[in-house]
Each structure stands twice: as C-alpha cells, then as structure tokens.
Coordinates of C-alpha atoms and ligand atoms in Angstrom, one line a residue:
M1 CA 33.7 1.8 5.5
S2 CA 30.6 0.1 4.2
K3 CA 27.5 2.0 3.4
L4 CA 25.0 2.8 6.1
R5 CA 21.7 1.0 5.2
A6 CA 18.2 1.2 6.5
A7 CA 16.7 -2.1 7.8
I8 CA 13.1 -2.8 8.4
T9 CA 13.2 -4.1 12.0
G10 CA 9.5 -4.8 12.7
V11 CA 6.0 -4.7 11.2
G12 CA 2.6 -3.9 12.6
G13 CA -0.7 -3.9 10.9
Y14 CA -4.5 -3.3 11.2
V15 CA -7.6 -4.4 9.0
P16 CA -11.0 -3.4 10.2
D17 CA -13.4 -6.1 11.4
Y18 CA -16.2 -5.5 8.7
V19 CA -15.7 -8.1 5.7
L20 CA -17.5 -6.9 2.4
D21 CA -17.5 -10.3 0.3
N22 CA -18.4 -10.8 -3.2
N23 CA -21.8 -11.8 -2.4
E24 CA -22.9 -8.8 -0.4
L25 CA -21.3 -6.6 -3.3
S26 CA -23.5 -8.5 -5.9
K27 CA -26.6 -7.1 -4.1
L28 CA -25.1 -3.4 -4.4
V29 CA -24.1 -3.7 -8.2
E30 CA -24.8 -6.1 -11.1
T31 CA -21.8 -8.5 -10.6
N32 CA -21.1 -11.9 -9.1
D33 CA -18.5 -13.8 -7.3
E34 CA -17.3 -15.7 -10.3
W35 CA -16.6 -12.7 -12.2
I36 CA -14.7 -10.9 -9.6
T37 CA -12.9 -13.9 -8.4
S38 CA -11.7 -14.9 -12.2
R39 CA -11.0 -11.4 -13.2
T40 CA -9.2 -9.9 -10.0
G41 CA -8.6 -12.9 -7.6
I42 CA -10.6 -11.0 -4.8
K43 CA -13.1 -12.6 -2.6
E44 CA -13.5 -10.0 0.2
R45 CA -12.3 -6.8 1.5
R46 CA -12.4 -5.0 4.9
I47 CA -14.4 -1.8 5.4
L48 CA -13.9 0.8 8.3
K49 CA -17.2 1.6 9.8
G50 CA -18.0 3.7 12.8
K51 CA -18.0 7.1 14.1
G52 CA -15.2 9.5 15.2
D53 CA -14.8 11.7 18.1
F54 CA -16.3 14.7 16.6
E55 CA -20.0 15.1 15.6
G56 CA -20.5 14.2 12.1
E57 CA -17.2 12.6 11.6
L58 CA -16.4 8.9 10.8
L59 CA -13.3 7.0 11.7
G60 CA -10.6 8.0 9.5
T61 CA -7.5 6.5 8.2
S62 CA -5.6 7.8 11.1
H63 CA -7.8 5.3 13.1
M64 CA -6.2 2.3 11.3
C65 CA -2.8 3.9 11.4
K66 CA -2.8 4.1 15.2
F67 CA -3.6 0.4 15.7
A68 CA -0.9 -0.5 13.2
V69 CA 1.7 1.7 15.0
E70 CA 0.8 0.7 18.4
E71 CA 1.2 -3.0 17.5
L72 CA 4.7 -2.0 15.7
L73 CA 5.9 -0.2 18.8
Q74 CA 4.9 -3.2 21.1
K75 CA 6.6 -5.9 18.8
T76 CA 9.7 -3.8 18.6
N77 CA 9.7 -2.7 22.0
T78 CA 10.0 1.0 21.1
K79 CA 8.7 3.8 23.1
P80 CA 6.7 6.5 21.1
E81 CA 8.9 9.4 22.3
E82 CA 12.0 7.4 20.5
I83 CA 10.4 7.8 17.2
D84 CA 12.1 10.5 14.9
L85 CA 9.8 10.5 11.9
I86 CA 6.6 9.3 11.0
L87 CA 5.6 9.0 7.0
V88 CA 2.0 8.2 6.2
A89 CA 1.6 7.3 2.5
T90 CA -2.2 7.5 1.7
V91 CA -4.7 9.0 -0.9
T92 CA -7.4 9.1 1.6
P93 CA -6.0 11.4 4.5
D94 CA -8.4 12.4 7.2
Y95 CA -8.4 16.0 6.1
I96 CA -7.1 17.9 3.2
F97 CA -4.8 19.5 5.9
P98 CA -3.2 18.8 8.4
S99 CA -1.5 15.6 7.4
T100 CA -2.7 12.3 8.7
A101 CA 0.8 11.7 9.9
N102 CA 0.5 14.7 12.4
I103 CA -2.6 13.3 13.5
V104 CA -1.1 9.9 14.1
Q105 CA 2.0 11.4 15.9
D106 CA -0.5 12.9 18.4
M107 CA -2.5 9.9 18.7
I108 CA 0.4 7.7 19.6
G109 CA 2.2 10.4 21.8
A110 CA 5.4 10.5 19.6
K111 CA 6.1 14.0 21.0
N112 CA 9.7 14.0 19.6
A113 CA 8.8 12.9 16.0
F114 CA 8.2 15.2 12.9
S115 CA 5.6 13.8 10.6
Y116 CA 4.1 14.3 7.0
D117 CA 2.1 12.5 4.4
L118 CA 3.3 11.6 1.0
Q119 CA 0.8 10.7 -1.8
A120 CA 1.9 8.3 -4.7
A121 CA -1.5 6.4 -4.8
C122 CA -0.7 2.6 -5.1
S123 CA 2.9 3.2 -5.1
G124 CA 2.9 5.3 -2.1
F125 CA 4.3 2.8 0.4
L126 CA 7.2 2.2 -2.0
Y127 CA 8.0 5.9 -2.5
A128 CA 7.8 6.4 1.4
L129 CA 9.9 3.5 2.2
A130 CA 12.6 4.8 -0.1
T131 CA 12.2 8.2 1.4
G132 CA 12.3 7.2 5.0
A133 CA 15.4 5.1 4.2
Q134 CA 17.2 8.3 3.1
F135 CA 16.8 9.9 6.3
I136 CA 18.5 6.7 8.0
E137 CA 21.3 6.4 5.5
S138 CA 22.3 10.0 5.7
G139 CA 23.0 9.2 9.5
K140 CA 20.6 11.9 10.7
Y141 CA 17.8 9.9 12.2
K142 CA 17.7 6.4 13.8
K143 CA 13.9 5.5 14.0
V144 CA 11.5 6.0 11.2
V145 CA 8.0 4.7 10.9
V146 CA 6.7 4.2 7.6
I147 CA 3.0 3.5 7.3
G148 CA 1.0 2.7 4.2
A149 CA -2.9 3.2 4.9
D150 CA -6.0 3.9 3.0
K151 CA -9.7 4.0 3.7
M152 CA -10.6 3.5 0.2
S153 CA -14.3 2.9 1.0
S154 CA -14.4 6.7 1.7
I155 CA -13.8 7.5 -2.0
I156 CA -15.3 4.5 -3.7
D157 CA -18.6 4.6 -5.6
Y158 CA -20.5 1.6 -4.6
S159 CA -22.7 2.0 -7.8
D160 CA -19.8 1.6 -10.1
R161 CA -19.1 -1.9 -10.6
K162 CA -16.0 -1.6 -12.5
T163 CA -14.2 0.2 -9.5
C164 CA -15.8 -1.0 -6.3
I165 CA -15.1 -4.6 -6.6
I166 CA -11.3 -4.1 -6.3
F167 CA -10.9 -1.7 -3.2
G168 CA -10.8 -2.3 0.4
D169 CA -9.6 -0.6 3.8
G170 CA -6.5 -1.2 5.8
A171 CA -3.1 -0.1 7.2
A172 CA 0.3 -1.2 8.1
A173 CA 3.6 0.2 9.2
V174 CA 7.1 -0.7 9.4
L175 CA 10.1 0.6 11.7
L176 CA 13.3 1.6 9.8
E177 CA 16.6 1.7 11.7
P178 CA 20.1 1.8 10.7
S179 CA 21.2 -1.8 9.7
I180 CA 23.8 -3.4 11.8
D181 CA 25.0 -5.8 9.1
E182 CA 24.6 -6.0 5.3
T183 CA 20.9 -6.4 5.4
G184 CA 18.5 -3.8 4.7
I185 CA 17.3 -1.7 1.9
Q186 CA 19.6 -2.3 -1.2
D187 CA 18.3 -0.5 -4.0
F188 CA 15.2 1.0 -5.5
I189 CA 13.9 2.4 -8.8
L190 CA 10.9 4.8 -8.8
K191 CA 9.2 6.1 -11.9
S192 CA 6.3 8.5 -12.7
D193 CA 4.3 9.6 -15.8
G194 CA 1.8 12.2 -15.1
S195 CA 0.2 11.7 -18.5
G196 CA -1.9 8.7 -16.7
L197 CA -4.0 11.3 -14.9
Q198 CA -6.9 10.9 -17.2
Y199 CA -7.2 7.1 -16.6
L200 CA -7.0 7.1 -12.7
N201 CA -8.1 10.0 -10.6
C202 CA -10.5 11.6 -8.1
K203 CA -11.7 14.7 -10.0
A204 CA -13.0 17.0 -7.4
G205 CA -12.2 18.3 -3.9
G206 CA -8.8 19.7 -5.0
S207 CA -8.0 23.3 -6.1
R208 CA -8.9 22.6 -9.9
K209 CA -12.4 21.7 -8.7
P210 CA -13.3 22.5 -5.1
A211 CA -16.3 20.7 -3.7
S212 CA -19.5 22.1 -4.8
H213 CA -23.0 21.0 -5.0
E214 CA -22.4 20.2 -8.7
T215 CA -19.4 18.0 -7.9
V216 CA -21.3 16.1 -5.4
D217 CA -24.1 15.5 -8.0
N218 CA -21.9 14.5 -10.6
R219 CA -20.1 12.0 -8.1
E220 CA -16.7 13.7 -8.8
H221 CA -15.6 12.9 -5.3
Y222 CA -15.2 9.3 -5.9
A223 CA -12.1 7.4 -7.6
F224 CA -12.5 7.1 -11.3
Q225 CA -10.6 4.3 -13.2
E226 CA -10.4 3.4 -16.6
G227 CA -9.8 -0.1 -15.6
A228 CA -8.6 -1.9 -18.7
T229 CA -6.2 0.8 -19.8
V230 CA -4.7 0.9 -16.2
F231 CA -4.5 -2.7 -16.5
K232 CA -2.3 -2.7 -19.5
Y233 CA -0.1 0.1 -18.1
A234 CA 0.2 -1.7 -14.8
V235 CA 1.2 -5.3 -16.2
S236 CA 3.9 -3.9 -18.5
N237 CA 5.4 -1.3 -16.3
M238 CA 5.5 -3.4 -13.0
A239 CA 6.9 -6.4 -14.9
D240 CA 9.5 -4.2 -16.5
V241 CA 10.6 -2.4 -13.4
S242 CA 11.0 -5.5 -11.6
A243 CA 13.0 -7.1 -14.3
E244 CA 15.2 -3.9 -14.3
I245 CA 16.0 -4.1 -10.6
M246 CA 16.9 -7.8 -10.9
E247 CA 19.2 -7.0 -13.7
K248 CA 20.7 -3.9 -12.0
N249 CA 21.6 -6.1 -8.9
H250 CA 22.6 -9.2 -10.7
L251 CA 19.8 -11.1 -9.2
K252 CA 18.6 -14.3 -10.7
S253 CA 15.2 -15.9 -10.2
D254 CA 16.7 -18.4 -7.9
D255 CA 18.3 -15.5 -5.7
I256 CA 15.1 -14.2 -4.8
A257 CA 13.2 -15.5 -1.9
W258 CA 10.0 -13.5 -2.1
L259 CA 8.2 -10.9 -4.4
V260 CA 5.9 -8.7 -2.6
P261 CA 3.7 -6.8 -5.2
H262 CA 1.0 -4.4 -4.8
Q263 CA -2.1 -6.0 -4.6
A264 CA -4.5 -4.7 -7.3
N265 CA -5.5 -7.6 -9.5
K266 CA -4.2 -11.2 -9.4
R267 CA -3.5 -11.2 -13.1
I268 CA -1.0 -8.1 -12.9
I269 CA 0.8 -9.9 -9.9
D270 CA 0.9 -13.1 -12.1
A271 CA 2.4 -11.5 -15.2
T272 CA 5.0 -9.7 -13.0
A273 CA 6.1 -13.0 -11.2
D274 CA 6.0 -14.7 -14.9
R275 CA 8.5 -12.0 -16.3
M276 CA 10.7 -12.5 -13.2
G277 CA 10.7 -16.2 -13.7
L278 CA 9.3 -16.8 -10.0
S279 CA 7.0 -19.6 -9.1
A280 CA 3.9 -19.0 -7.4
D281 CA 5.2 -20.1 -3.9
K282 CA 7.6 -17.1 -3.9
V283 CA 4.8 -14.7 -4.4
M284 CA 3.1 -12.9 -1.4
M285 CA -0.5 -12.4 -1.9
N286 CA -3.5 -11.7 0.3
I287 CA -5.4 -10.1 -2.3
E288 CA -8.2 -12.5 -2.0
R289 CA -8.9 -11.4 1.5
Y290 CA -8.2 -7.6 1.5
G291 CA -8.4 -6.6 -2.0
N292 CA -6.7 -3.4 -3.1
T293 CA -6.1 -1.2 0.0
T294 CA -3.9 1.2 -2.1
A295 CA -0.9 2.4 -0.1
G296 CA -1.7 -0.5 2.5
T297 CA -1.0 -3.6 0.2
I298 CA 2.7 -4.2 0.5
P299 CA 3.2 -3.6 4.3
L300 CA -0.1 -5.6 4.8
C301 CA 1.6 -8.6 3.3
F302 CA 4.7 -8.0 5.4
W303 CA 2.3 -8.1 8.3
D304 CA 0.3 -11.1 7.2
F305 CA 3.4 -13.2 6.1
E306 CA 6.0 -11.8 8.6
K307 CA 6.7 -15.4 9.8
K308 CA 7.8 -16.5 6.4
F309 CA 10.7 -14.2 6.1
K310 CA 14.2 -15.4 7.1
K311 CA 17.2 -13.0 7.9
G312 CA 19.0 -12.5 4.7
D313 CA 16.1 -13.3 2.4
N314 CA 16.4 -11.3 -1.0
V315 CA 12.9 -9.5 -1.3
V316 CA 11.7 -7.5 -4.2
L317 CA 8.9 -5.2 -3.8
A318 CA 6.9 -3.9 -6.9
A319 CA 3.9 -1.4 -7.3
F320 CA 2.0 0.4 -9.9
G321 CA -0.8 3.0 -9.4
G322 CA -2.4 6.4 -9.9
G323 CA -0.2 9.1 -11.4
F324 CA 1.0 7.1 -13.1
T325 CA 3.6 6.0 -10.5
W326 CA 5.4 2.7 -10.1
G327 CA 8.6 1.2 -9.0
S328 CA 10.4 -1.7 -7.4
L329 CA 12.6 -2.0 -4.3
Y330 CA 15.2 -4.6 -3.4
L331 CA 15.9 -5.3 0.1
K332 CA 17.5 -8.1 2.4
W333 CA 15.2 -8.9 5.2
S334 CA 16.8 -8.1 8.5
Y335 CA 15.5 -10.6 11.1
D336 CA 14.0 -13.9 11.9
S337 CA 10.6 -13.3 13.3
K338 CA 9.5 -15.4 16.4
Ligands
UT7_401 O1 -4.3 -0.1 -8.0 C1 -3.6 0.3 -9.1 C2 -4.5 0.6 -10.2 N1 -5.5 -0.2 -10.6 C3 -5.3 -1.4 -11.1 O2 -4.1 -1.8 -11.3 C4 -6.5 -2.0 -11.6 C5 -6.3 -2.4 -13.0 N2 -7.5 -2.9 -13.7 C6 -8.1 -4.1 -13.4 O3 -7.9 -4.7 -12.5 C7 -9.4 -4.5 -14.1 O4 -9.4 -3.6 -15.4 C8 -10.7 -4.4 -13.7 C9 -10.7 -5.5 -12.6 C10 -10.9 -3.0 -12.8 C11 -11.9 -4.7 -14.7 O5 -11.7 -5.9 -15.2 P1 -11.5 -6.1 -16.9 O6 -11.2 -7.4 -17.2 O7 -10.6 -5.0 -17.4 O8 -12.9 -5.5 -17.2 P2 -13.4 -4.4 -18.2 O9 -13.5 -3.2 -17.5 O10 -12.7 -4.4 -19.6 O11 -15.0 -5.0 -18.6 C12 -15.2 -6.2 -19.3 C13 -16.5 -6.6 -19.2 C14 -17.6 -5.3 -19.7 O12 -18.5 -5.7 -20.2 P3 -18.8 -5.6 -21.9 O13 -18.7 -4.1 -22.2 O14 -17.7 -6.6 -22.4 O15 -20.1 -6.3 -22.1 C15 -17.9 -4.7 -18.3 O16 -19.2 -3.9 -18.4 O17 -17.0 -6.9 -17.9 C16 -17.9 -5.9 -17.6 N3 -17.9 -5.8 -16.0 C17 -18.4 -6.4 -15.2 N4 -19.1 -7.6 -15.1 C18 -19.5 -8.1 -14.1 C19 -16.9 -4.6 -15.5 N5 -17.1 -4.9 -14.2 C20 -17.8 -5.8 -13.8 C21 -18.4 -6.5 -12.6 N6 -19.0 -7.7 -12.8 N7 -17.9 -6.0 -11.4

C-alpha cells in the first residue's frame, strides 16, 4: 500500500487595505525608494490599521487569519465544523496566551477543531505545514487548516531604517487533506540553530525580560535585526537546504515547476534560485507588493499565484528566519485551480 500523503486542497488569503509605500517610509526615516528597491526588491507593504472589539485594543493577527480562513472555507466548500485542527504560525500573536489559533477557532465557529500556535519566525509556515501534514499522514485527522500570519507592524520600530523597510502585515491559509493520488507533500528538511538569537530577536516581553517602563523606554519590544549578518546566514542556508532537498529527491532543475521562497529580500531569493539552477520565471515573488510578512510570505504566494499551479507540478518551498530556523519542503501540487 502506498504512503498516505497530505495534500494542499485550497488556499485563502488576506492583506490589509492600507499601503505603506517607500515614499511614505522615506518621510518616517532617512531612506529612499531607490535604496529600498535596489537592496531588497520591496516597493510597498500592507499595514493593518483599526480598532478591535475591546476598549484600548487594536485589530490583531487573528483578524487577518479570520478573513483568510473564511475565504479558504468558501473556496473549498468546507464547513467550519468539519475542521479537525487549526495551526497558526506567527511571531505576533494577539496575546502571549491564549493562542491566536484558539481565537481564530472561535471566530470562525470551528467548534470541533483543536487549535494551537507554532512559532518559528519566518520559517513558521514551513514548520507548521510539515507539522500539520503529520496529523494527516498518521490517518488520525482529515482536515487541517494551516495559517501563516503576522502583524509585523505591531513589533516594528518605525524609527529604525535598517529594519522597518522590509516588514509588512498579511495572512494566508491552506487546507490539508489526505491525498487521493500521488500528489501532496513528498518530503521536507527542517533545521534550527539557536545561536542565531543574538542577530534576530525581540528582547522584551518574555520571561527573561518582562515588560517594564525600562523595556519600553529602551525600545526593547521591537524586532531587532543585525541585517547584514542575517543576510549572510539566510543566503547560504536557504540555498544549501534547497539544493539538499533536490538532491535527496533526485530532482533536476528542469523537474521543478516552481520555487516558492520566503520573501525577505529579493537578493536572498535570487541566490537560492541560482543555486537551484532555476530561471526567474519559475520563482514566485510578490515581495515588491507585500514585503516580508514573516510567517505569511509563502502561503501569500500560493494565494497570489494560485492560478499558475497545475496538478502534479513539482514545487519547492524554502525559508530562513529568526532562531535561526530554516528549511525546505517538496510537494506535488494537488489541483488545477479554476
Ligand atoms: O525574514 C528573515 C530574516 N531577515 C532577513 O532575511 C533579512 C536579511 N537582511 C537584509 O535583507 C538586509 O541586511 C537589509 C535589507 C535589512 C539591509 O541591507 P544591507 O545591504 O545589509 O545594508 P546594511 O545594514 O549593511 O547597511 C549598509 C548601509 C549602511 O550605511 P553605511 O554604514 O555603509 O554608511 C546603512 O546605514 O546602508 C545604510 N542603510 C540605509 N540607507 C538608506 C541601512 N538601511 C538603510 C535604509 N535607507 N533604509
């Protein structure tokens, strides 16, 4: 009997309406469109604005997840109560606890689902997809929703020009179901190196440094990034792991229909595609419109370019991010989208 595989059977997404372009950013910090475009490939990003239901609260990551999942359920003709599990990959949860996935579960009325968050920074969606697939492959569950979502604007210091230029907000979700053929998730390689902590982190708000007047004054609740160092690690690790998954699965460049990479910097994506021997027309990229939405980037590419996928396409996903965490996943696309 052949192995039970998990297949992506639908995609939903959401980006906020507000567009923060390079020109507006150049009014906040000393930068310009030419610098940002040539160094990163980013032209604009989306920002979630607006107030939440409770006094003093803003709209959180769950708000974007809700819209992404509602679209997913409508497109796949799925009822909320049919969902078994909801996984949310995020570094910007609504609260420290409960999990954002629990909040989404209630918002969409998925009353038979259990739900939890998973945090692997920019590799979060990749980790969550691999995790969700295990629940399908074991035969235990039939419908798993995997969401990558971040409201990065909630942890970005808009006076730090080295960091604020790359990040944006967005969310997208996929439905995983048992594959009815040989398509679906074939393989993945996930890696971590915790010594990367010093280069990419959010210093305060956790148990080592709970929130205090001092942490606020020191701007320690914002994402900190030593950009050039992270860049070097990202280029070599994302390219290496993508080459490794190709080799492991005997894939040549010509066998691959699409590379769907994490969107942090166009130069990192180009280096990965080069290493894999892929031409630019096989690389899915929307970084110019959304920037780096952390866990949102890969599923937002699925959402944006869904119509380009054909059933049976060999697709390689690759990501690198805080932790450090990185990895690559190989799947055969499972449907022709209408
Ligand atoms: O999402 C997963 C994790 N994150 C990443 O993968 C991001 C990886 N890093 C990067 O993408 C890049 O490092 C950045 C886009 C963040 C920065 O680009 P860079 O080419 O590495 O710039 P840099 O930090 O080495 O700075 C080079 C110069 C510096 O000036 P000096 O010291 O050479 O005079 C910076 O002060 O560029 C200056 N600079 C800027 N100038 C205009 C830095 N940021 C800006 C800016 N506008 N926004």
